XYZ file of N, CA, C and O in Angstrom:
744
model
N -40.007 -11.305 8.564
C -38.627 -11.464 8.992
C -37.698 -10.879 7.936
O -37.853 -11.122 6.745
N -36.737 -10.103 8.380
C -35.807 -9.437 7.481
C -34.724 -10.405 7.006
O -34.280 -11.268 7.744
N -34.302 -10.237 5.743
C -33.224 -11.073 5.218
C -31.856 -10.442 5.496
O -30.846 -10.998 5.105
N -31.857 -9.277 6.142
C -30.614 -8.614 6.479
C -30.354 -8.774 7.970
O -31.281 -8.798 8.769
N -29.091 -8.858 8.356
C -28.776 -9.213 9.736
C -28.176 -8.079 10.548
O -27.718 -8.311 11.655
N -28.202 -6.844 10.061
C -27.508 -5.777 10.773
C -28.147 -5.406 12.102
O -27.546 -4.736 12.908
N -29.379 -5.837 12.363
C -30.020 -5.493 13.626
C -29.950 -6.612 14.666
O -30.549 -6.515 15.723
N -29.184 -7.681 14.403
C -29.131 -8.827 15.313
C -27.950 -8.783 16.284
O -28.113 -9.047 17.461
N -26.740 -8.488 15.795
C -25.560 -8.490 16.666
C -24.468 -7.615 16.047
O -24.588 -7.147 14.924
N -23.403 -7.410 16.849
C -22.295 -6.606 16.364
C -21.591 -7.270 15.187
O -21.164 -6.595 14.253
N -21.441 -8.587 15.230
C -20.773 -9.259 14.107
C -21.599 -9.139 12.835
O -21.056 -8.959 11.751
N -22.910 -9.217 12.985
C -23.764 -9.021 11.805
C -23.715 -7.573 11.341
O -23.745 -7.308 10.139
N -23.649 -6.638 12.296
C -23.550 -5.230 11.912
C -22.259 -4.979 11.141
O -22.247 -4.269 10.141
N -21.178 -5.593 11.614
C -19.896 -5.428 10.919
C -19.937 -6.082 9.538
O -19.414 -5.532 8.572
N -20.568 -7.239 9.452
C -20.622 -7.932 8.165
C -21.587 -7.276 7.197
O -21.553 -7.565 6.004
N -22.456 -6.392 7.690
C -23.395 -5.728 6.787
C -22.840 -4.438 6.198
O -23.521 -3.755 5.458
N -21.589 -4.100 6.537
C -20.954 -2.933 5.910
C -20.783 -3.237 4.425
O -20.287 -4.295 4.053
N -21.183 -2.326 3.561
C -21.091 -2.602 2.127
C -19.658 -2.911 1.690
O -18.702 -2.292 2.170
N -19.493 -3.850 0.798
C -18.151 -4.213 0.333
C -17.449 -3.082 -0.403
O -16.219 -3.056 -0.474
N -18.222 -2.129 -0.912
C -17.602 -0.992 -1.586
C -16.825 -0.126 -0.589
O -15.827 0.484 -0.947
N -17.288 -0.107 0.658
C -16.551 0.631 1.676
C -15.236 -0.069 1.986
O -14.203 0.584 2.136
N -15.262 -1.406 2.078
C -14.018 -2.139 2.313
C -13.047 -1.944 1.156
O -11.849 -1.778 1.354
N -13.565 -1.958 -0.066
C -12.704 -1.753 -1.231
C -12.114 -0.344 -1.206
O -10.926 -0.144 -1.474
N -12.937 0.646 -0.868
C -12.450 2.022 -0.775
C -11.423 2.195 0.326
O -10.435 2.915 0.164
N -11.638 1.518 1.457
C -10.644 1.549 2.533
C -9.341 0.906 2.088
O -8.259 1.356 2.469
N -9.436 -0.152 1.289
C -8.234 -0.794 0.764
C -7.433 0.148 -0.117
O -6.201 0.229 -0.013
N -8.132 0.884 -0.974
C -7.456 1.868 -1.832
C -6.797 2.939 -0.969
O -5.638 3.310 -1.184
N -7.533 3.418 0.035
C -6.984 4.457 0.919
C -5.788 3.950 1.714
O -4.807 4.682 1.889
N -5.849 2.707 2.184
C -4.718 2.152 2.938
C -3.488 1.980 2.055
O -2.370 2.277 2.479
N -3.693 1.474 0.841
C -2.553 1.290 -0.067
C -1.878 2.624 -0.351
O -0.643 2.740 -0.279
N -2.669 3.627 -0.647
C -2.110 4.933 -0.979
C -1.569 5.637 0.264
O -0.428 6.123 0.279
N -2.357 5.675 1.322
C -1.972 6.415 2.524
C -0.745 5.855 3.217
O 0.177 6.598 3.566
N -0.717 4.539 3.428
C 0.430 3.945 4.111
C 1.697 4.031 3.259
O 2.797 4.176 3.794
N 1.545 3.953 1.940
C 2.714 4.093 1.063
C 3.295 5.502 1.146
O 4.511 5.682 1.205
N 2.422 6.490 1.168
C 2.894 7.872 1.262
C 3.520 8.134 2.638
O 4.542 8.815 2.740
N 2.923 7.567 3.697
C 3.512 7.719 5.032
C 4.894 7.064 5.079
O 5.838 7.624 5.639
N 5.018 5.876 4.479
C 6.322 5.209 4.428
C 7.352 6.022 3.675
O 8.511 6.137 4.098
N 6.938 6.611 2.544
C 7.867 7.441 1.772
C 8.267 8.681 2.568
O 9.449 9.047 2.606
N 7.302 9.313 3.212
C 7.612 10.515 3.991
C 8.542 10.200 5.165
O 9.470 10.961 5.449
N 8.290 9.085 5.807
C 9.123 8.692 6.937
C 10.557 8.409 6.475
O 11.531 8.813 7.110
N 10.675 7.709 5.339
C 11.998 7.431 4.786
C 12.729 8.694 4.376
O 13.936 8.841 4.623
N 12.001 9.633 3.770
C 12.621 10.902 3.368
C 13.066 11.679 4.599
O 14.142 12.286 4.614
N 12.250 11.641 5.650
C 12.628 12.318 6.895
C 13.912 11.732 7.473
O 14.835 12.467 7.848
N 13.976 10.399 7.526
C 15.168 9.748 8.094
C 16.415 10.019 7.252
O 17.479 10.364 7.772
N 16.277 9.858 5.949
C 17.416 10.050 5.065
C 17.819 11.513 4.962
O 19.002 11.853 5.030
N 16.825 12.373 4.780
C 17.111 13.793 4.588
C 17.807 14.426 5.769
O 18.736 15.234 5.603
N 17.379 14.067 6.967
C 18.023 14.652 8.145
C 19.480 14.194 8.255
O 20.351 14.975 8.636
N 19.743 12.953 7.910
C 21.131 12.472 7.958
C 21.978 13.089 6.858
O 23.161 13.385 7.080
N 21.396 13.275 5.689
C 22.145 13.912 4.593
C 22.518 15.338 4.993
O 23.664 15.774 4.809
N 21.553 16.060 5.553
C 21.832 17.451 5.926
C 22.860 17.531 7.060
O 23.733 18.392 7.059
N 22.769 16.604 8.009
C 23.728 16.610 9.106
C 25.126 16.211 8.660
O 26.125 16.829 9.050
N 25.205 15.182 7.815
C 26.518 14.717 7.360
C 27.133 15.674 6.347
O 28.353 15.705 6.185
N 26.297 16.448 5.671
C 26.815 17.392 4.674
C 27.588 18.533 5.321
O 28.334 19.239 4.642
N 27.431 18.712 6.619
C 28.227 19.740 7.313
C 29.697 19.344 7.294
O 30.571 20.165 7.050
N 29.954 18.054 7.513
C 31.341 17.560 7.516
C 31.867 17.364 6.092
O 33.021 17.664 5.816
N 31.003 16.833 5.212
C 31.428 16.528 3.843
C 30.365 17.036 2.861
O 29.445 16.300 2.509
N 30.463 18.297 2.419
C 29.434 18.865 1.537
C 29.255 18.123 0.208
O 28.205 18.217 -0.415
N 30.240 17.333 -0.196
C 30.170 16.624 -1.470
C 29.052 15.573 -1.494
O 28.629 15.138 -2.557
N 28.571 15.142 -0.329
C 27.585 14.050 -0.302
C 26.161 14.515 -0.601
O 25.288 13.697 -0.832
N 25.920 15.827 -0.619
C 24.548 16.325 -0.779
C 23.890 15.827 -2.050
O 22.798 15.294 -2.017
N 24.537 15.985 -3.172
C 23.908 15.603 -4.437
C 23.974 14.101 -4.680
O 23.030 13.513 -5.205
N 25.057 13.480 -4.283
C 25.228 12.042 -4.528
C 24.216 11.219 -3.735
O 23.695 10.232 -4.238
N 23.904 11.620 -2.556
C 23.001 10.856 -1.702
C 21.528 11.159 -1.937
O 20.669 10.618 -1.237
N 21.214 11.995 -2.904
C 19.805 12.215 -3.250
C 19.169 10.969 -3.852
O 17.950 10.868 -3.937
N 19.989 10.011 -4.255
C 19.478 8.737 -4.750
C 18.612 8.067 -3.673
O 17.584 7.472 -3.965
N 19.014 8.212 -2.433
C 18.246 7.642 -1.324
C 16.871 8.286 -1.224
O 15.875 7.610 -0.954
N 16.790 9.571 -1.447
C 15.505 10.279 -1.431
C 14.634 9.793 -2.582
O 13.424 9.600 -2.429
N 15.235 9.554 -3.730
C 14.487 9.063 -4.894
C 13.936 7.662 -4.625
O 12.796 7.361 -4.995
N 14.722 6.815 -3.968
C 14.222 5.486 -3.604
C 13.020 5.590 -2.667
O 12.057 4.832 -2.780
N 13.081 6.522 -1.740
C 11.942 6.719 -0.829
C 10.717 7.217 -1.590
O 9.593 6.787 -1.319
N 10.930 8.098 -2.524
C 9.807 8.625 -3.306
C 9.172 7.545 -4.181
O 7.968 7.566 -4.437
N 9.978 6.582 -4.611
C 9.434 5.473 -5.411
C 8.412 4.673 -4.613
O 7.463 4.129 -5.184
N 8.575 4.622 -3.300
C 7.621 3.905 -2.451
C 6.237 4.540 -2.558
O 5.223 3.847 -2.659
N 6.167 5.863 -2.565
C 4.882 6.549 -2.725
C 4.300 6.286 -4.108
O 3.083 6.107 -4.255
N 5.154 6.227 -5.112
C 4.681 5.962 -6.475
C 4.109 4.555 -6.569
O 3.105 4.334 -7.258
N 4.698 3.592 -5.860
C 4.140 2.236 -5.825
C 2.711 2.268 -5.278
O 1.820 1.586 -5.789
N 2.485 3.049 -4.242
C 1.147 3.160 -3.670
C 0.156 3.795 -4.633
O -0.993 3.364 -4.721
N 0.596 4.808 -5.363
C -0.277 5.454 -6.345
C -0.643 4.473 -7.455
O -1.805 4.382 -7.869
N 0.330 3.710 -7.924
C 0.074 2.726 -8.981
C -0.950 1.702 -8.508
O -1.906 1.376 -9.222
N -0.767 1.190 -7.298
C -1.708 0.186 -6.792
C -3.087 0.781 -6.548
O -4.103 0.116 -6.771
N -3.163 2.022 -6.096
C -4.462 2.660 -5.890
C -5.208 2.800 -7.210
O -6.427 2.587 -7.269
N -4.492 3.117 -8.280
C -5.126 3.225 -9.604
C -5.616 1.858 -10.065
O -6.745 1.724 -10.559
N -4.791 0.832 -9.900
C -5.194 -0.523 -10.303
C -6.431 -0.964 -9.518
O -7.383 -1.511 -10.078
N -6.413 -0.702 -8.211
C -7.533 -1.120 -7.369
C -8.797 -0.332 -7.681
O -9.897 -0.896 -7.723
N -8.676 0.957 -7.902
C -9.848 1.778 -8.205
C -10.474 1.377 -9.534
O -11.697 1.442 -9.696
N -9.656 0.950 -10.480
C -10.188 0.498 -11.764
C -10.937 -0.824 -11.650
O -11.730 -1.157 -12.525
N -10.693 -1.587 -10.604
C -11.400 -2.853 -10.400
C -12.785 -2.644 -9.796
O -13.614 -3.524 -9.846
N -13.006 -1.491 -9.182
C -14.269 -1.251 -8.486
C -15.370 -0.883 -9.472
O -15.203 0.003 -10.285
N -16.481 -1.596 -9.369
C -17.669 -1.312 -10.159
C -18.790 -1.032 -9.173
O -19.017 -1.821 -8.266
N -19.479 0.055 -9.330
C -20.529 0.408 -8.389
C -21.869 -0.203 -8.761
O -22.077 -0.703 -9.862
N -22.766 -0.187 -7.809
C -24.157 -0.549 -8.070
C -25.013 0.514 -7.408
O -24.559 1.235 -6.530
N -26.262 0.603 -7.828
C -27.115 1.663 -7.325
C -27.303 1.565 -5.812
O -27.179 2.529 -5.098
N -27.627 0.400 -5.320
C -27.771 0.185 -3.887
C -27.394 -1.252 -3.599
O -27.824 -2.162 -4.303
N -26.592 -1.431 -2.571
C -26.189 -2.793 -2.227
C -26.260 -2.945 -0.717
O -25.544 -2.277 0.012
N -27.153 -3.814 -0.278
C -27.240 -4.165 1.136
C -26.782 -5.605 1.244
O -27.236 -6.473 0.494
N -25.870 -5.852 2.151
C -25.310 -7.193 2.284
C -26.377 -8.114 2.887
O -26.820 -7.888 4.014
N -26.784 -9.140 2.143
C -27.766 -10.067 2.699
C -27.121 -11.000 3.733
O -25.907 -11.103 3.822
N -27.965 -11.676 4.511
C -27.456 -12.601 5.533
C -26.636 -13.715 4.902
O -25.622 -14.134 5.444
N -27.068 -14.200 3.764
C -26.337 -15.233 3.022
C -26.200 -14.795 1.571
O -27.085 -15.053 0.762
N -25.093 -14.133 1.238
C -24.915 -13.685 -0.148
C -24.793 -14.867 -1.106
O -24.150 -15.865 -0.804
N -25.436 -14.738 -2.255
C -25.376 -15.774 -3.284
C -25.111 -15.120 -4.640
O -25.409 -13.966 -4.858
N -24.533 -15.886 -5.540
C -24.273 -15.487 -6.919
C -23.494 -14.174 -6.999
O -22.403 -14.071 -6.468
N -24.068 -13.165 -7.662
C -23.357 -11.914 -7.879
C -23.112 -11.177 -6.571
O -22.133 -10.463 -6.436
N -24.015 -11.353 -5.588
C -23.825 -10.693 -4.300
C -22.582 -11.241 -3.591
O -21.805 -10.487 -3.001
N -22.403 -12.553 -3.648
C -21.210 -13.161 -3.048
C -19.954 -12.689 -3.770
O -18.911 -12.470 -3.138
N -20.055 -12.498 -5.067
C -18.912 -12.010 -5.838
C -18.552 -10.577 -5.438
O -17.376 -10.230 -5.325
N -19.556 -9.755 -5.184
C -19.315 -8.373 -4.769
C -18.666 -8.337 -3.385
O -17.704 -7.599 -3.143
N -19.182 -9.156 -2.449
C -18.620 -9.195 -1.097
C -17.175 -9.684 -1.134
O -16.287 -9.107 -0.493
N -16.915 -10.726 -1.907
C -15.561 -11.256 -2.029
C -14.611 -10.220 -2.620
O -13.480 -10.055 -2.148
N -15.070 -9.505 -3.643
C -14.224 -8.495 -4.271
C -13.908 -7.360 -3.297
O -12.773 -6.857 -3.251
N -14.877 -6.960 -2.499
C -14.635 -5.892 -1.519
C -13.608 -6.285 -0.479
O -12.685 -5.530 -0.177
N -13.762 -7.499 0.072
C -12.790 -7.970 1.061
C -11.414 -8.176 0.425
O -10.387 -7.928 1.052
N -11.392 -8.636 -0.803
C -10.123 -8.868 -1.493
C -9.360 -7.552 -1.680
O -8.161 -7.481 -1.414
N -10.048 -6.506 -2.119
C -9.371 -5.226 -2.316
C -8.955 -4.601 -0.985
O -7.950 -3.888 -0.916
N -9.698 -4.884 0.079
C -9.281 -4.442 1.407
C -7.973 -5.134 1.793
O -7.045 -4.492 2.304
N -7.890 -6.431 1.542
C -6.665 -7.185 1.857
C -5.498 -6.699 0.999
O -4.356 -6.625 1.478
N -5.758 -6.365 -0.256
C -4.711 -5.824 -1.122
C -4.186 -4.516 -0.546
O -2.972 -4.280 -0.483
N -5.093 -3.651 -0.106
C -4.684 -2.381 0.476
C -3.831 -2.562 1.721
O -2.843 -1.858 1.916
N -4.208 -3.529 2.560
C -3.418 -3.806 3.759
C -2.025 -4.306 3.410
O -1.022 -3.819 3.940
N -1.952 -5.283 2.510
C -0.636 -5.869 2.211
C 0.266 -4.885 1.475
O 1.453 -4.757 1.817
N -0.266 -4.166 0.504
C 0.557 -3.196 -0.228
C 0.922 -2.020 0.674
O 2.075 -1.577 0.702
N -0.040 -1.527 1.437
C 0.224 -0.382 2.303
C 1.280 -0.675 3.347
O 2.223 0.099 3.524
N 1.139 -1.806 4.044
C 2.116 -2.107 5.086
C 3.482 -2.481 4.510
O 4.510 -2.129 5.090
N 3.502 -3.180 3.376
C 4.819 -3.498 2.797
C 5.533 -2.215 2.364
O 6.746 -2.087 2.540
N 4.786 -1.251 1.836
C 5.416 0.012 1.435
C 5.749 0.897 2.635
O 6.723 1.653 2.589
N 4.966 0.803 3.698
C 5.316 1.534 4.917
C 6.652 1.043 5.461
O 7.562 1.838 5.736
N 6.793 -0.264 5.581
C 8.039 -0.819 6.106
C 9.186 -0.652 5.116
O 10.336 -0.483 5.523
N 8.880 -0.684 3.832
C 9.924 -0.447 2.823
C 10.442 0.984 2.930
O 11.652 1.213 2.852
N 9.552 1.950 3.116
C 9.984 3.340 3.255
C 10.872 3.536 4.466
O 11.886 4.239 4.403
N 10.502 2.900 5.577
C 11.334 3.000 6.781
C 12.685 2.328 6.549
O 13.736 2.862 6.920
N 12.663 1.157 5.906
C 13.905 0.422 5.625
C 14.831 1.245 4.730
O 16.026 1.379 5.007
N 14.273 1.812 3.658
C 15.088 2.616 2.742
C 15.580 3.879 3.448
O 16.718 4.309 3.244
N 14.749 4.453 4.305
C 15.169 5.643 5.040
C 16.318 5.364 5.985
O 17.279 6.141 6.070
N 16.247 4.246 6.697
C 17.323 3.905 7.636
C 18.612 3.568 6.894
O 19.693 4.030 7.261
N 18.503 2.774 5.821
C 19.720 2.450 5.069
C 20.263 3.674 4.341
O 21.479 3.829 4.211
N 19.377 4.554 3.868
C 19.835 5.795 3.235
C 20.537 6.702 4.224
O 21.517 7.370 3.889
N 20.033 6.711 5.450
C 20.692 7.480 6.504
C 22.088 6.929 6.781
O 23.065 7.686 6.880
N 22.164 5.606 6.886
C 23.475 4.975 7.092
C 24.407 5.216 5.930
O 25.617 5.407 6.107
N 23.850 5.214 4.723
C 24.658 5.452 3.526
C 25.241 6.871 3.554
O 26.419 7.069 3.243
N 24.425 7.846 3.923
C 24.909 9.225 3.962
C 25.996 9.399 5.024
O 27.022 10.041 4.775
N 25.770 8.804 6.194
C 26.754 8.944 7.273
C 28.056 8.205 6.946
O 29.148 8.705 7.218
N 27.926 7.010 6.339
C 29.125 6.253 5.964
C 29.883 6.950 4.843
O 31.118 6.977 4.842
N 29.156 7.535 3.895
C 29.788 8.235 2.779
C 30.529 9.470 3.262
O 31.587 9.826 2.730
N 29.997 10.127 4.270
C 30.679 11.309 4.812
C 31.998 10.924 5.478
O 32.967 11.673 5.416
N 32.022 9.729 6.087
C 33.242 9.279 6.767
C 34.243 8.652 5.799
O 35.429 8.897 5.886
N 33.717 7.813 4.899
C 34.577 7.035 4.016
C 33.913 6.968 2.636
O 32.976 6.202 2.440
N 34.375 7.729 1.654
C 33.687 7.846 0.366
C 33.527 6.533 -0.399
O 32.565 6.393 -1.165
N 34.408 5.566 -0.214
C 34.280 4.330 -0.982
C 33.160 3.425 -0.453
O 32.869 2.382 -1.045
N 32.500 3.806 0.628
C 31.391 3.021 1.180
C 30.071 3.283 0.460
O 29.123 2.522 0.614
N 30.013 4.336 -0.350
C 28.739 4.739 -0.954
C 28.125 3.629 -1.802
O 26.955 3.291 -1.637
N 28.882 3.058 -2.705
C 28.344 2.045 -3.609
C 27.932 0.796 -2.829
O 26.885 0.201 -3.106
N 28.708 0.419 -1.844
C 28.378 -0.765 -1.043
C 27.075 -0.563 -0.286
O 26.226 -1.454 -0.229
N 26.906 0.604 0.291
C 25.675 0.893 1.024
C 24.492 1.056 0.077
O 23.356 0.707 0.412
N 24.749 1.559 -1.129
C 23.681 1.739 -2.107
C 23.108 0.393 -2.542
O 21.896 0.271 -2.756
N 23.943 -0.614 -2.653
C 23.468 -1.957 -3.000
C 22.521 -2.471 -1.920
O 21.461 -3.041 -2.208
N 22.868 -2.259 -0.668
C 21.999 -2.678 0.430
C 20.684 -1.903 0.389
O 19.610 -2.460 0.613
N 20.760 -0.650 0.038
C 19.555 0.173 -0.066
C 18.646 -0.304 -1.201
O 17.422 -0.279 -1.078
N 19.232 -0.760 -2.275
C 18.442 -1.304 -3.390
C 17.691 -2.552 -2.949
O 16.522 -2.753 -3.300
N 18.350 -3.401 -2.158
C 17.668 -4.592 -1.650
C 16.505 -4.202 -0.742
O 15.451 -4.833 -0.764
N 16.681 -3.175 0.064
C 15.586 -2.693 0.905
C 14.447 -2.131 0.077
O 13.273 -2.312 0.398
N 14.778 -1.460 -1.006
C 13.759 -0.894 -1.888
C 12.976 -1.969 -2.623
O 11.826 -1.754 -3.005
N 13.583 -3.113 -2.797
C 12.890 -4.212 -3.484
C 11.705 -4.722 -2.672
O 10.777 -5.305 -3.245
N 11.706 -4.500 -1.352
C 10.571 -4.930 -0.523
C 9.271 -4.286 -0.993
O 8.227 -4.931 -1.035
N 9.322 -3.006 -1.328
C 8.133 -2.319 -1.824
C 7.679 -2.866 -3.154
O 6.485 -3.005 -3.414
N 8.628 -3.186 -4.010
C 8.287 -3.764 -5.309
C 7.665 -5.143 -5.147
O 6.707 -5.485 -5.852
N 8.170 -5.924 -4.201
C 7.561 -7.230 -3.918
C 6.128 -7.052 -3.429
O 5.238 -7.818 -3.799
N 5.897 -6.041 -2.600
C 4.545 -5.762 -2.128
C 3.607 -5.408 -3.263
O 2.447 -5.832 -3.283
N 4.088 -4.648 -4.232
C 3.269 -4.295 -5.393
C 2.961 -5.536 -6.227
O 1.826 -5.730 -6.676
N 3.942 -6.391 -6.420
C 3.720 -7.616 -7.201
C 2.697 -8.507 -6.512
O 1.770 -9.020 -7.147
N 2.839 -8.684 -5.202
C 1.863 -9.483 -4.451
C 0.482 -8.830 -4.526
O -0.537 -9.510 -4.690
N 0.434 -7.501 -4.435
C -0.839 -6.789 -4.537
C -1.503 -6.967 -5.883
O -2.731 -7.119 -5.966
N -0.724 -6.967 -6.955
C -1.299 -7.176 -8.296
C -1.865 -8.584 -8.409
O -2.960 -8.787 -8.950
N -1.141 -9.557 -7.875
C -1.635 -10.938 -7.899
C -2.915 -11.051 -7.084
O -3.886 -11.671 -7.520
N -2.932 -10.436 -5.892
C -4.137 -10.472 -5.062
C -5.299 -9.745 -5.739
O -6.440 -10.198 -5.672
N -5.028 -8.600 -6.349
C -6.083 -7.794 -6.949
C -6.757 -8.512 -8.118
O -7.915 -8.221 -8.437
N -6.052 -9.429 -8.755
C -6.677 -10.169 -9.857
C -7.835 -11.034 -9.386
O -8.715 -11.362 -10.166
N -7.838 -11.413 -8.101
C -8.934 -12.226 -7.565
C -10.138 -11.376 -7.188
O -11.241 -11.905 -7.056
N -9.957 -10.093 -7.013
C -11.048 -9.224 -6.578
C -11.683 -8.487 -7.730
O -11.368 -7.336 -7.980
N -12.573 -9.135 -8.425
C -13.227 -8.523 -9.578
C -14.708 -8.342 -9.278
O -15.417 -9.316 -9.047
N -15.164 -7.109 -9.266
C -16.583 -6.845 -9.090
C -17.320 -7.262 -10.357
O -16.802 -7.086 -11.459
N -18.528 -7.825 -10.216
C -19.277 -8.198 -11.421
C -19.646 -6.947 -12.219
O -19.852 -5.875 -11.653
N -19.725 -7.114 -13.513
C -19.979 -5.960 -14.379
C -21.393 -5.429 -14.249
O -21.639 -4.256 -14.367
N -22.349 -6.304 -14.012
C -23.735 -5.859 -13.832
C -24.478 -6.857 -12.956
O -24.077 -8.019 -12.852
N -25.548 -6.377 -12.342
C -26.353 -7.239 -11.489
C -27.184 -8.177 -12.354
O -27.776 -7.764 -13.338
N -27.223 -9.426 -11.934
C -28.103 -10.387 -12.584
C -29.384 -10.477 -11.775
O -29.361 -10.657 -10.568
N -30.513 -10.316 -12.407
C -31.797 -10.348 -11.691
C -32.286 -11.746 -11.490
O -32.187 -12.625 -12.195
């Protein structure tokens, strides 16, 4: 009788996926979703800046701050991907047993933990990029109409940008729980 359960059912097949794959997916999600959020925010803000600059060319350089806030979202994802990748420790071969114990349970827990970190950081930065893009768009359009609105809208944009920073802080706290063991104990 095999101690591995991947040939019994779909749930066992899913649970037999190596935790290193889940950890790698977490890194990819944190980085990929953060970059998508930044790109989406830059698209939203940039198109409004270019459109509003037709009426008021003075806003082109001043409103680049919104683009920088969007780019910071991608940098948050890169930082978290580096932190998460540094937590990953490989082993020569790892097959998930039916009932992981000791170091095996630690490896499985670390893999799922880094996957959860990737989800939370990636989605928080995706939504942060969209939030900063929409507020940056509003800031550019309001600044073109009424120049004294720029600082007021910029404050709101800073609050939107803080969402990504909160996601990074939560991700760092979560990532501290996902530590792969340094070596296999026989």
